[in-house]
Coordinates of C-alpha atoms in Angstrom, one line a residue:
Chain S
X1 CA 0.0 0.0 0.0
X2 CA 1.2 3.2 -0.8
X3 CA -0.5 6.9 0.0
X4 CA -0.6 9.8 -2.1
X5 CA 2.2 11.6 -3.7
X6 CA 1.5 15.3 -4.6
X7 CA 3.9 17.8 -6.9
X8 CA 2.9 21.7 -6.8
X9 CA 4.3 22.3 -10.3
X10 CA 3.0 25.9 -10.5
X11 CA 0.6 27.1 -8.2
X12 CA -0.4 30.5 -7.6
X13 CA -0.2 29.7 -3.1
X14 CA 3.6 29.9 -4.2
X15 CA 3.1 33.5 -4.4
X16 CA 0.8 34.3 -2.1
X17 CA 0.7 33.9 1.9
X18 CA -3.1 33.7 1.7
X19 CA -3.5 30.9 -0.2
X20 CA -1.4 28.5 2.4
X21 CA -3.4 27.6 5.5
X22 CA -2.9 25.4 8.0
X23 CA -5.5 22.7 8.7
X24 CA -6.6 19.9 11.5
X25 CA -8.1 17.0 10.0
X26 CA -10.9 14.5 11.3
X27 CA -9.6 11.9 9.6
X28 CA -6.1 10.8 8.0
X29 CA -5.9 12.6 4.5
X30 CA -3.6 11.5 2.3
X31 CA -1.3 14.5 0.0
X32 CA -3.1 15.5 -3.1
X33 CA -6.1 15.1 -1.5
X34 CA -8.8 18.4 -1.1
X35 CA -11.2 19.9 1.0
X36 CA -12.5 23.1 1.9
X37 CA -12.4 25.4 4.5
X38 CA -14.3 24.5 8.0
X39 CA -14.2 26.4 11.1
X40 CA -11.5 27.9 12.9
X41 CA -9.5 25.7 15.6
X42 CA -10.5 27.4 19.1
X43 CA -7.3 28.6 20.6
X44 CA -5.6 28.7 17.4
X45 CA -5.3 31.9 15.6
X46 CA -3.8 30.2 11.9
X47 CA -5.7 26.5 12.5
X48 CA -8.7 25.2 10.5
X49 CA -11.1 22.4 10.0
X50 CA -11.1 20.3 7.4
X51 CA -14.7 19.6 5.5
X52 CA -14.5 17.1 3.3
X53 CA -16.0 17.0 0.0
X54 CA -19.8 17.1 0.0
X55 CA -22.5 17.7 -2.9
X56 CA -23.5 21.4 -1.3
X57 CA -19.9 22.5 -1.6
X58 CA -18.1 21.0 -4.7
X59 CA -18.1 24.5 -6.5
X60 CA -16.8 26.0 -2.9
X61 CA -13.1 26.9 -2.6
X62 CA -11.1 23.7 -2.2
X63 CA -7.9 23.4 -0.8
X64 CA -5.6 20.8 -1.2
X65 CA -3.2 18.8 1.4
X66 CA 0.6 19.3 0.0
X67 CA 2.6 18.6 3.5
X68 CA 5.5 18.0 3.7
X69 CA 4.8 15.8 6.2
X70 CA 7.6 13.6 8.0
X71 CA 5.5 12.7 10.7
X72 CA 4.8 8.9 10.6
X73 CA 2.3 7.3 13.1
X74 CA 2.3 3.5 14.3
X75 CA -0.5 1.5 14.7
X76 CA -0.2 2.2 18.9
X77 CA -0.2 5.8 18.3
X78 CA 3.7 6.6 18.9
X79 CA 4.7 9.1 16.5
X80 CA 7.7 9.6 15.0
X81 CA 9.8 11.9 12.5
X82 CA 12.3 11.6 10.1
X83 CA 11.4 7.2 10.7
X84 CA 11.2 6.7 6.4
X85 CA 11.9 8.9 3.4
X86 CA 9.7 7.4 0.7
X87 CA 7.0 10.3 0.8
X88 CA 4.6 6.9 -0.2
X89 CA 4.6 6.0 3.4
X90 CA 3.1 9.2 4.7
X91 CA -0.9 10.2 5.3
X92 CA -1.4 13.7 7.4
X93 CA -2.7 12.0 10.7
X94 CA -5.7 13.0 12.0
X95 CA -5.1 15.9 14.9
X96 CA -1.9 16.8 13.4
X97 CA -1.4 20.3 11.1
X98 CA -1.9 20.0 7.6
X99 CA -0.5 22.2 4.9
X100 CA -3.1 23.1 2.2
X101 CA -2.5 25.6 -0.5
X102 CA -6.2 26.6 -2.0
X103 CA -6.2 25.7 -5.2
X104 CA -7.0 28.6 -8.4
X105 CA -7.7 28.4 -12.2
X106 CA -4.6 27.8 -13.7
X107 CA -3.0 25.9 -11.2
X108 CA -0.5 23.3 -12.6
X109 CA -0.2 19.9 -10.1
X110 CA 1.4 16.3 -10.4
X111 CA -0.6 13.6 -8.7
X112 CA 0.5 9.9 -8.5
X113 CA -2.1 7.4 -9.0
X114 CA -2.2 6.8 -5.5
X115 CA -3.9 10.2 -5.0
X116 CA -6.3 9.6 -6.7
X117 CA -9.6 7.7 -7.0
X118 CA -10.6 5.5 -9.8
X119 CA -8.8 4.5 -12.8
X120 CA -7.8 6.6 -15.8
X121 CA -8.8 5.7 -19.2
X122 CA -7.2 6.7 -22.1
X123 CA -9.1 5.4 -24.8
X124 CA -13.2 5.0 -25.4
X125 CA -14.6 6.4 -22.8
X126 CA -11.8 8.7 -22.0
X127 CA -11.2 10.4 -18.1
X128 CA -10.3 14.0 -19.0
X129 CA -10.3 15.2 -15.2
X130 CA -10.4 14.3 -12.1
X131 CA -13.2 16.3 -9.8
X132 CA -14.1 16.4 -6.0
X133 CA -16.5 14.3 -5.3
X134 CA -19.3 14.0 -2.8
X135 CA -17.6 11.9 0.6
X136 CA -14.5 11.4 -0.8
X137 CA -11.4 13.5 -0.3
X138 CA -9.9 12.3 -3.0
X139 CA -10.0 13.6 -6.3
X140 CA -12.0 11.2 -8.8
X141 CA -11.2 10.0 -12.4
X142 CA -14.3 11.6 -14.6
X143 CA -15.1 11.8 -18.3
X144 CA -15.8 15.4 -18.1
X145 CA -15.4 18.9 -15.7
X146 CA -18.1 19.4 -13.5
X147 CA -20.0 22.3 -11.5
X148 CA -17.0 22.7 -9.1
X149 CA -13.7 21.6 -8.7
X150 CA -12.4 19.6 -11.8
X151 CA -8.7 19.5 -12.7
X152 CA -7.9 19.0 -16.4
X153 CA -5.8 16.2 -17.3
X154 CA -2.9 17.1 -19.7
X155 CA -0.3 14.9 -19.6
X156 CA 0.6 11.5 -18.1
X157 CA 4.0 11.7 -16.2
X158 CA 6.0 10.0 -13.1
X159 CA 7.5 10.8 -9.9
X160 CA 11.2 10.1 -9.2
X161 CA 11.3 8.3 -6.0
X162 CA 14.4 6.4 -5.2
X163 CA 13.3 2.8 -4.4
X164 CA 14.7 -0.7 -5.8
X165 CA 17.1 -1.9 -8.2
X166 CA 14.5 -1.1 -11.4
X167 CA 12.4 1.4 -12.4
X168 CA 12.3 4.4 -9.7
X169 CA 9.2 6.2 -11.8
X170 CA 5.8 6.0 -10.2
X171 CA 3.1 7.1 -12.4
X172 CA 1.6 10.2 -12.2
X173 CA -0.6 12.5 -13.5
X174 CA -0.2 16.3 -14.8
X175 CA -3.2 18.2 -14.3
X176 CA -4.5 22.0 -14.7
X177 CA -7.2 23.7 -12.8
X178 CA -9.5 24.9 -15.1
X179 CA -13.2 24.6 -13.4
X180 CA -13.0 26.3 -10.1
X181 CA -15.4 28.6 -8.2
Chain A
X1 CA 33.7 -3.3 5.3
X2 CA 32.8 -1.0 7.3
X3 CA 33.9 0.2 10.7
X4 CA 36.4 -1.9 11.3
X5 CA 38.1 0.0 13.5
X6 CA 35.4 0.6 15.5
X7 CA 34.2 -2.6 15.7
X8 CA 37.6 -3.3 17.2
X9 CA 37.4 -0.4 19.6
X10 CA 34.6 -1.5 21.1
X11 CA 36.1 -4.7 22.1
X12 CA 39.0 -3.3 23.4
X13 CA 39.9 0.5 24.2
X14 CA 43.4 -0.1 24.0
X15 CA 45.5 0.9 20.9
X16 CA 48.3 -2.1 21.0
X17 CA 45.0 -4.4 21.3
X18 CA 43.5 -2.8 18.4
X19 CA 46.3 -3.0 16.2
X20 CA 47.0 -7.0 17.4
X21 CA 43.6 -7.2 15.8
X22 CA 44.2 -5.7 12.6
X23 CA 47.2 -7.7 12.0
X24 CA 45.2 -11.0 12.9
X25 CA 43.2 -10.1 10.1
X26 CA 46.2 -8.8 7.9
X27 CA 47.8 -12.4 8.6
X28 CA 44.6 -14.5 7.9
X29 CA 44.2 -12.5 4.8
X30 CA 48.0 -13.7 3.8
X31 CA 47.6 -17.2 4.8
X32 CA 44.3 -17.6 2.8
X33 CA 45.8 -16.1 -0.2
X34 CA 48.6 -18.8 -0.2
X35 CA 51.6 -16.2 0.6
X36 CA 54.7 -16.7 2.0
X37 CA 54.8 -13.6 4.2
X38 CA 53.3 -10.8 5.7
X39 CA 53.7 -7.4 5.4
X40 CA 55.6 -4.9 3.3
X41 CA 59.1 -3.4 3.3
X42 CA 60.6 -2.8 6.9
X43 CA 57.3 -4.3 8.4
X44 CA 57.6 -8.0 6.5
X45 CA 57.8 -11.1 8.4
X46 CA 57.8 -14.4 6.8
X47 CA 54.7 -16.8 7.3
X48 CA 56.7 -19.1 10.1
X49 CA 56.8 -15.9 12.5
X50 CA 53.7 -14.4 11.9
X51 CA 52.0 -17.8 12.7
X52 CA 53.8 -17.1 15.8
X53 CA 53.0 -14.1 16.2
X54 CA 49.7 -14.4 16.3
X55 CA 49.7 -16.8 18.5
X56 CA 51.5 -15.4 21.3
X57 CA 48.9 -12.7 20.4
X58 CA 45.6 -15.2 21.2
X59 CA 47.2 -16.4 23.7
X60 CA 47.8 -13.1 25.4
X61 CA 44.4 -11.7 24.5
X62 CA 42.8 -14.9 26.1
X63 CA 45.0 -13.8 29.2
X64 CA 43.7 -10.0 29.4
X65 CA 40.3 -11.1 28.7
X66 CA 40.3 -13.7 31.8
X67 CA 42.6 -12.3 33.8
X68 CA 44.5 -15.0 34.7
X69 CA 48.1 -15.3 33.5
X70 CA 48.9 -18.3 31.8
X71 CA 52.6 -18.1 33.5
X72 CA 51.2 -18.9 37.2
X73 CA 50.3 -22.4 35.9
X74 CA 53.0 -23.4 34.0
X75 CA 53.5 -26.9 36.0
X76 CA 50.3 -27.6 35.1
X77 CA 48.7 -26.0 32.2
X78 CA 45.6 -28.3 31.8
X79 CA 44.4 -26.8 34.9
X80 CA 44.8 -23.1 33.4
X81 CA 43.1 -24.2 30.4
X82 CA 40.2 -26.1 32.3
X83 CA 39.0 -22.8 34.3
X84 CA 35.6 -21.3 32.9
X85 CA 36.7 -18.2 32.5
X86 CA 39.9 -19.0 30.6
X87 CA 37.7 -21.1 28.2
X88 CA 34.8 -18.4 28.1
X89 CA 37.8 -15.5 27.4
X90 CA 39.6 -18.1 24.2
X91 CA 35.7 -18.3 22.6
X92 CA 35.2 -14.5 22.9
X93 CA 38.5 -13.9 21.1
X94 CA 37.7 -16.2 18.4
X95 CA 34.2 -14.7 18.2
X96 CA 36.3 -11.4 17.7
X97 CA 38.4 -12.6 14.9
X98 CA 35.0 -14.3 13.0
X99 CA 34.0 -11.0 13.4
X100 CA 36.6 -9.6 11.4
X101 CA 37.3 -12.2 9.5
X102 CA 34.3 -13.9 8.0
X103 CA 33.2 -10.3 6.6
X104 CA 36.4 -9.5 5.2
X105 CA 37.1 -13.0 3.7
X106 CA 33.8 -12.9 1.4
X107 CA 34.0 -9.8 0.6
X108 CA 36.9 -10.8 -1.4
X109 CA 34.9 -13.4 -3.5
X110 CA 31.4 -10.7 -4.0
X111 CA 33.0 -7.0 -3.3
X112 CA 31.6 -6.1 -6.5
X113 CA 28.5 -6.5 -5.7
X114 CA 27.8 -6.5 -2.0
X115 CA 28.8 -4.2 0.8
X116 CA 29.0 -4.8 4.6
X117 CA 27.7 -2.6 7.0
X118 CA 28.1 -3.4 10.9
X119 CA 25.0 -2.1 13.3
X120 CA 24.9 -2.3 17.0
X121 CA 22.3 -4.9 18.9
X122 CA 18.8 -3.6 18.1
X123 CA 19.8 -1.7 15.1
X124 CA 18.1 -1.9 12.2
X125 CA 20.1 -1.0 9.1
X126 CA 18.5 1.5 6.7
X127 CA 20.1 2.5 3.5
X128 CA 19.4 5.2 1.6
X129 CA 18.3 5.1 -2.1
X130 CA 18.1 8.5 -4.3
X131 CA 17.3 8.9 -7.5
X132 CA 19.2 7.8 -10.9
X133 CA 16.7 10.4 -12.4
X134 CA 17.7 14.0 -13.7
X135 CA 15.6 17.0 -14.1
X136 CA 15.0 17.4 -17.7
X137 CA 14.4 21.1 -19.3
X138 CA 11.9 22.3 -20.8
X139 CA 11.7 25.5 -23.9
X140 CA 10.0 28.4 -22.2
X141 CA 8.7 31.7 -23.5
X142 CA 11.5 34.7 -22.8
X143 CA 8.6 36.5 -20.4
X144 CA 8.3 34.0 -17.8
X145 CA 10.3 34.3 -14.2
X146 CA 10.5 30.3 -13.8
X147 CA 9.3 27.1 -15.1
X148 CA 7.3 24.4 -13.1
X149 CA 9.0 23.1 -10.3
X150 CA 10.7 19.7 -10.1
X151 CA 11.2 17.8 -7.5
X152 CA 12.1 14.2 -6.3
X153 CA 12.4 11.6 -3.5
X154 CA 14.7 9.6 -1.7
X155 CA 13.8 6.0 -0.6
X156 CA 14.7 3.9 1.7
X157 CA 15.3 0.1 2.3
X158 CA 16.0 -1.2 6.0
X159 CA 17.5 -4.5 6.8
X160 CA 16.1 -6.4 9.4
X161 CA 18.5 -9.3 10.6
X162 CA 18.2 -12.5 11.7
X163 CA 20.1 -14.4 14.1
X164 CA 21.6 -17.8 13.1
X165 CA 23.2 -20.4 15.5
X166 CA 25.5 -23.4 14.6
X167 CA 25.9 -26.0 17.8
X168 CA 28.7 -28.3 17.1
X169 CA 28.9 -31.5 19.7
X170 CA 31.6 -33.8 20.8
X171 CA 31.1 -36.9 22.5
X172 CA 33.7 -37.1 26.0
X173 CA 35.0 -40.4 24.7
X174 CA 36.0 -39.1 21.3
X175 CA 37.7 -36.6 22.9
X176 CA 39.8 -39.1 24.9
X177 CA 40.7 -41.5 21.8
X178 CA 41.3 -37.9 20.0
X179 CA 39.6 -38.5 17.7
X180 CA 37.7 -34.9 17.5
X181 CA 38.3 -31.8 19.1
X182 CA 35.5 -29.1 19.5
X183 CA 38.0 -26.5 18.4
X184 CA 37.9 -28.8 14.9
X185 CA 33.8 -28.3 14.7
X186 CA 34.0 -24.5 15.8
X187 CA 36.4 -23.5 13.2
X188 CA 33.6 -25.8 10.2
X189 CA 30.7 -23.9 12.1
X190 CA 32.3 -21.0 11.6
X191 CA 33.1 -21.4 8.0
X192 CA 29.5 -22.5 7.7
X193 CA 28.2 -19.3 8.8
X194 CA 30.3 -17.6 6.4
X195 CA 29.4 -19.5 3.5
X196 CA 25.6 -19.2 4.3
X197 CA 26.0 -15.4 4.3
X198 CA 28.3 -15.6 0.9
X199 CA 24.7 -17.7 -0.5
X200 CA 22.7 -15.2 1.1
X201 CA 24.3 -12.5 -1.0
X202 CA 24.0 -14.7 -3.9
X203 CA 20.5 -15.3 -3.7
X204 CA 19.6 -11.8 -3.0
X205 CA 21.5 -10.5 -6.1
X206 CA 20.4 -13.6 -8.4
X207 CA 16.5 -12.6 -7.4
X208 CA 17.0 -8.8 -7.4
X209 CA 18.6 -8.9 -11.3
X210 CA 16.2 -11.4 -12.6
X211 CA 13.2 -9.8 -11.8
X212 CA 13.9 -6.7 -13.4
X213 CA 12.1 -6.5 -16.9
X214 CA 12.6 -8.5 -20.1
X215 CA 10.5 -6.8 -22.3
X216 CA 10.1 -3.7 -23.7
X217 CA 12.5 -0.7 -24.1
X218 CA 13.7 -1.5 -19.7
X219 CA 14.6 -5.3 -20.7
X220 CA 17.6 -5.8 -19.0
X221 CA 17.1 -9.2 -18.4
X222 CA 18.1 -11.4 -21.4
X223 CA 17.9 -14.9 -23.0
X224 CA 20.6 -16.3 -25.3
X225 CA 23.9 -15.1 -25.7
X226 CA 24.4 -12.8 -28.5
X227 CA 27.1 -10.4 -29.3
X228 CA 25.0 -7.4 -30.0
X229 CA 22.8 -8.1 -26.7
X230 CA 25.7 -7.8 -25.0
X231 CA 27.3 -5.1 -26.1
X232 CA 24.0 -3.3 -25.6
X233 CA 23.3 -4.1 -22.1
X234 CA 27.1 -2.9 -21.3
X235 CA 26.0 0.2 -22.8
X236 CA 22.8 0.3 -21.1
X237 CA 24.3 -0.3 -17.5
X238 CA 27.3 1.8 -17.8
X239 CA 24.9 4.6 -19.2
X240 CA 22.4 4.6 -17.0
X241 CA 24.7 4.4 -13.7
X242 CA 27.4 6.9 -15.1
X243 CA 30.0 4.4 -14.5
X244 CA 31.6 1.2 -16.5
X245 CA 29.8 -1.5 -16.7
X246 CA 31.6 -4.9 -16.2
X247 CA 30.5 -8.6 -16.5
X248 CA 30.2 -11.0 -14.0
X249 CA 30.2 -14.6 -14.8
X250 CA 31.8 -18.2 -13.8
X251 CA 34.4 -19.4 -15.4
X252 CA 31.9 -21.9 -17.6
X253 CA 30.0 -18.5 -18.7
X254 CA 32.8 -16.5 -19.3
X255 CA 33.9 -18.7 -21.8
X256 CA 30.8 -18.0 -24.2
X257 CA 31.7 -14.8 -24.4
X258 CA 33.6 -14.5 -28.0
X259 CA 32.5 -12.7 -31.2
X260 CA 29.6 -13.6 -33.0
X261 CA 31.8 -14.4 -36.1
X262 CA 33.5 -17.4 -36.5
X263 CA 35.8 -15.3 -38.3
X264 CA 37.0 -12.9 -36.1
X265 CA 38.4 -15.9 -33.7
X266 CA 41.2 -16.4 -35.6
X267 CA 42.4 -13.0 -34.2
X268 CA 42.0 -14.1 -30.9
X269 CA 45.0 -14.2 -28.3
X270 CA 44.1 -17.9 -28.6
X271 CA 47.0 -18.9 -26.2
X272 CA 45.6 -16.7 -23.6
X273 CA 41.9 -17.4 -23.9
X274 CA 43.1 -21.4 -23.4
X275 CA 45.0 -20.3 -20.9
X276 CA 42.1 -18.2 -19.0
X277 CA 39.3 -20.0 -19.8
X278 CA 37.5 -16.6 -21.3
X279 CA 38.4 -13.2 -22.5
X280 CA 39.1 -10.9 -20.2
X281 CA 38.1 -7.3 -22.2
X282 CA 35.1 -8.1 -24.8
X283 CA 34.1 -5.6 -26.9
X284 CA 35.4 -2.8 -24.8
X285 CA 33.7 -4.5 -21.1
X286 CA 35.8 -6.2 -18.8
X287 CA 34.5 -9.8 -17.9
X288 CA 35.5 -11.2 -14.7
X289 CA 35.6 -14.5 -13.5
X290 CA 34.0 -15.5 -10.2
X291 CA 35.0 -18.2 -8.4
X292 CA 33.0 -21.0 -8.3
X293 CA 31.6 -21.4 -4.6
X294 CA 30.2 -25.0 -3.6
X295 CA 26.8 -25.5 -2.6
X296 CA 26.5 -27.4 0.7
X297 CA 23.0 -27.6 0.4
X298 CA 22.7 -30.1 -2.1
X299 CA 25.7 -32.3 -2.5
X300 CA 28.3 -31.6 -5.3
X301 CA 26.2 -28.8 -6.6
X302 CA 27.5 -25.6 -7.1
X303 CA 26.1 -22.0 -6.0
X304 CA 26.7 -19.4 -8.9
X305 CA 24.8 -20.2 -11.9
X306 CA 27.0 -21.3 -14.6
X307 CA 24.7 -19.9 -17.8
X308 CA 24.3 -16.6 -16.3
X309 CA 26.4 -13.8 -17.1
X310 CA 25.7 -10.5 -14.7
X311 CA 26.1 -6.9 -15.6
X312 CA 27.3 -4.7 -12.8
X313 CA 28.8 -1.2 -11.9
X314 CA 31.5 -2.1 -9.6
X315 CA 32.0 2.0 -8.7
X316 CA 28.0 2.3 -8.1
X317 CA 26.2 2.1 -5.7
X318 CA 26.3 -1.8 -4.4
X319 CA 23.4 -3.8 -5.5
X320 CA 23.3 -5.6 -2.1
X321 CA 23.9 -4.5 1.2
X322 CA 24.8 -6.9 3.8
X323 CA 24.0 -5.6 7.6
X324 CA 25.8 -7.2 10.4
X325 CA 24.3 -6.7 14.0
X326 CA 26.5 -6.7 16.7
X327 CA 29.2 -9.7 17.2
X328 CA 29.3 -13.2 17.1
X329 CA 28.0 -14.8 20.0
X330 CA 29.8 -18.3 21.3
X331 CA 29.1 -20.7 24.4
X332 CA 30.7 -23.3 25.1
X333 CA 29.5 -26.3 27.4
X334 CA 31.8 -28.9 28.6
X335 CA 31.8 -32.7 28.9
X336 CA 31.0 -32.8 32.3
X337 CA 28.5 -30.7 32.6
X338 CA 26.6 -32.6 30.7
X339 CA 24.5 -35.9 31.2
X340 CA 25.7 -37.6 28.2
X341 CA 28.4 -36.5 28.7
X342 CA 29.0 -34.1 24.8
X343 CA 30.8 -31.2 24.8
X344 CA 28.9 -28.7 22.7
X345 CA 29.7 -25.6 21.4
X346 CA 27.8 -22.7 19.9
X347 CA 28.3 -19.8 17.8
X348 CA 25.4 -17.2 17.2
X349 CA 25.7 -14.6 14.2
X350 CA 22.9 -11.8 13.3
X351 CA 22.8 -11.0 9.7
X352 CA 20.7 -9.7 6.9
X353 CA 20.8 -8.7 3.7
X354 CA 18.7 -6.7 0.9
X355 CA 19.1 -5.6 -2.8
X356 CA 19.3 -1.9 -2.0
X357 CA 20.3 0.5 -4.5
X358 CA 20.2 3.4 -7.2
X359 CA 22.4 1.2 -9.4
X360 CA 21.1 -0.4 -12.6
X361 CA 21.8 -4.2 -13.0
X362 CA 21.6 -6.6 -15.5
X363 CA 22.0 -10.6 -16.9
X364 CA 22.4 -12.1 -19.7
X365 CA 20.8 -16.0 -19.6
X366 CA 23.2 -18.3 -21.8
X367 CA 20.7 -20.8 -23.2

């Protein structure tokens, strides 16, 4: 099993202190997964809820987990930084602060098939993007852009992650915000 | 190997102790390579002193260790050698030198593919695997401040060990007809430990390489010698790890190596591929013979597969990583203590190994 690999390739939240926030999520949520903006964390002046993905507020501003996470958790709780490189082996664990960078039209990402849910097809029925969807944090293959967040599929790529004695490349996806409100 | 001095150090704080060490291990390094001395220049003593040497050095060590000087019983020296601590201070010395030793003697035979790494008790050995990937560029318009942004990750691959025991028994009446001695079985069980970690190395590179693709434009696994396979693969290896590529082979696979022409052979230094069983510089790649290891396993079979010819950087990273956790462990239990009356002896050694590394590899299957 591996989680979610995310690549900001050109994001306008590289520019702008606005568009980085820091969230507390209810649940584990792996990178290059989105949400949108929930209530601020009592006590905590830069802290904010996570709310996933629902049918009332796919066109809402949505916000997507790029940590940078070292953080890894064990199944007893014990947490522990720096324990594994492989960015495949971390999820943001639930209580713990989240980096999200709210996502804008024009917005250039890399997602590794991990990220994301469903399959991509690249003949017949083709998936040109990949949309929030209702209960799900992560983004979902679909065969069109819909009323809300949808990222454009433009290129299939990889990830260089150092791993075994073959091919280091994980798959991946480019994509480009282009249906946002 | 790694850390060999500080393996040493930790044994013994003491700088003349150290070095006694290190010249056990130069001296067992001279004696298995058949020479007649040891040493260079001002420093070289034949083999007949250094085997004295050294053991006026065990002997000495085995003193310091126990504490008990070996002098104070010269009228009777089977009762110096029958006291516990005497015999428990001899088996931690030799579980020293295996230390040093059995890691240094293989990685003679598979230094270019394996390195050792020594971890304490509890350790788990992680190594570190970046990248072979570059960042490729891209055209961009002349009014833009930067392109996208690249990025990639390391990996890593940790090595758990396993500890492995050998228990070697001598019945009390053997001992009295001399027939065996326990020293004789501790010094086999010893050598069996070091030949199970030399398969372990084996088997670890054999699976790693052959289950890397053999299709499509990553093949780099291959079946059926031909000249232009692999003089392709060489070129494939050495490209893709920035370094030479050389072949691995026994002597049985080396020797299929020649030109695909019939023709050509008549060039050949004939006398010297007779002579060496294979040609040592093919097509611009060195091939190098590995000695042929015997399987224990199975009787008169042999470990390194004779139709397989390997393609390695040597000056890469290694291909597999061999982590040794803390020293080997010996017990001893005399005759008498017990019922039936056999002497046992036991030698523990922790070990694992992975296929861990940025470093492309590759084989070429003689059918």
């Amino acid at each position: 099993m591996a989680y979610g690999v995310v690549q900001l390739l050109s994001v306008a939240a590289k520019d702008v202190d606005a568009y980085n926030k820091t969230f507390i999520g209810a649940a584990d949520i792996e990178n290059g997964s989105v949400f949108t903006l929930g209530d601020a964390v009592s006590g905590q002046e830069d802290e904010y809820a996570v709310v996933q993905p629902a049918t009332a507020n796919l066109a809402d501003q949505h916000y997507m987990a790029a940590s940078v996470n070292r953080l890894v958790t064990t199944i007893n709780g014990q947490k522990y930084y720096n324990l594994a490189q492989d960015p495949r082996a971390f999820i943001n664990v639930t209580g713990e602060p989240i980096d999200g960078i709210a996502l804008k039209l024009g917005d250039e990402v890399r997602l590794s098939s991990d990220a994301l849910a469903g399959t991509y097809v690249s003949s017949g029925s083709v998936t040109t993007h990949v949309v929030a969807t209702d209960s799900a944090y992560k983004l979902t293959w679909a065969t069109a852009a819909i009323s809300g967040l949808s990222l454009k599929h433009v290129r299939t790529s990889y990830i260089s992650i150092g791993d075994a004695i073959g091919s280091q490349r994980v798959t991946a996806y480019d994509f480009i915000v282009d249906a946002v409100v | 190997m790694t850390n060999e001095r500080n393996l040493i150090m930790s044994f013994a704080s003491n700088e003349d102790v150290a070095t006694g060490y290190e010249k056990f291990v130069e001296y067992y390094n001279a004696f298995k390579s058949n020479k007649s001395s040891v040493g260079v220049g001002d420093n070289e003593i034949s083999m007949e002193d250094a085997h004295k040497k050294m053991n006026a050095f065990f002997s000495s060590e085995v003193e310091r260790v126990a504490r008990r000087e070996m002098k104070d019983y010269k009228s009777n020296l089977m009762q110096y050698f029958q006291f516990t601590d005497v015999r428990e201070a001899a088996f931690a010395v030799v579980s020293i030198l295996t230390d040093l030793i059995v890691p240094n003697a293989i990685l003679k035979d598979v230094a270019p593919i394996a390195e050792f790494t020594n971890v304490g008790w509890g350790d788990t050995a992680k190594v570190l695997v970046k990248p072979r990937d570059i960042f490729v560029p891209s055209k961009i318009g002349h009014g833009r401040r930067m392109g996208v942004i690249h990025q990639q990750f390391a990996g890593e691959v940790t090595i758990p060990t396993y500890l492995r025991e050998v228990t070697v028994g001598v019945p009390f009446y053997d001992v009295l007809l001399g027939r065996y001695t326990l020293a004789e079985y501790m010094v086999k069980a010893a050598t069996g430990l070091e030949a199970q970690i030399r398969y372990d190395v084996w088997d670890a590179f054999e699976t790693a390489v052959g289950a890397l693709d053999s299709s499509g434009t990553a093949k780099l696994v291959y079946t059926g010698y031909t000249q232009d396979d692999f003089v392709n693969l060489a070129e494939t290896i050495g490209a893709w790890n920035q370094s030479r590529a050389v072949v691995l082979g026994t002597k049985t696979a080396c020797s299929k190596v020649l030109p695909a022409s019939t023709n050509y052979r008549i060039d050949l230094d004939t006398s010297s591929y007779v002579k060496n069983g294979s040609l040592r510089d093919f097509m611009g790649t060195e091939v190098i013979q590995m000695e042929q290891i015997a399987d224990y396993a199975t009787e008169f079979s042999v470990k390194l597969d004779n139709t397989k010819l390997y393609f390695v950087s040597p000056a890469q990273q290694k291909i597999i990583h061999v982590a040794m956790e803390g020293n080997t462990l010996g017990t001893v239990k005399d005759n008498k203590e017990a019922a039936n009356l056999i002497a046992t002896g036991t030698m523990m050694k922790s070990w694992g190994v992975a296929a861990a590394t940025a470093a492309l590899a590759g084989v070429i299957t003689i059918s």
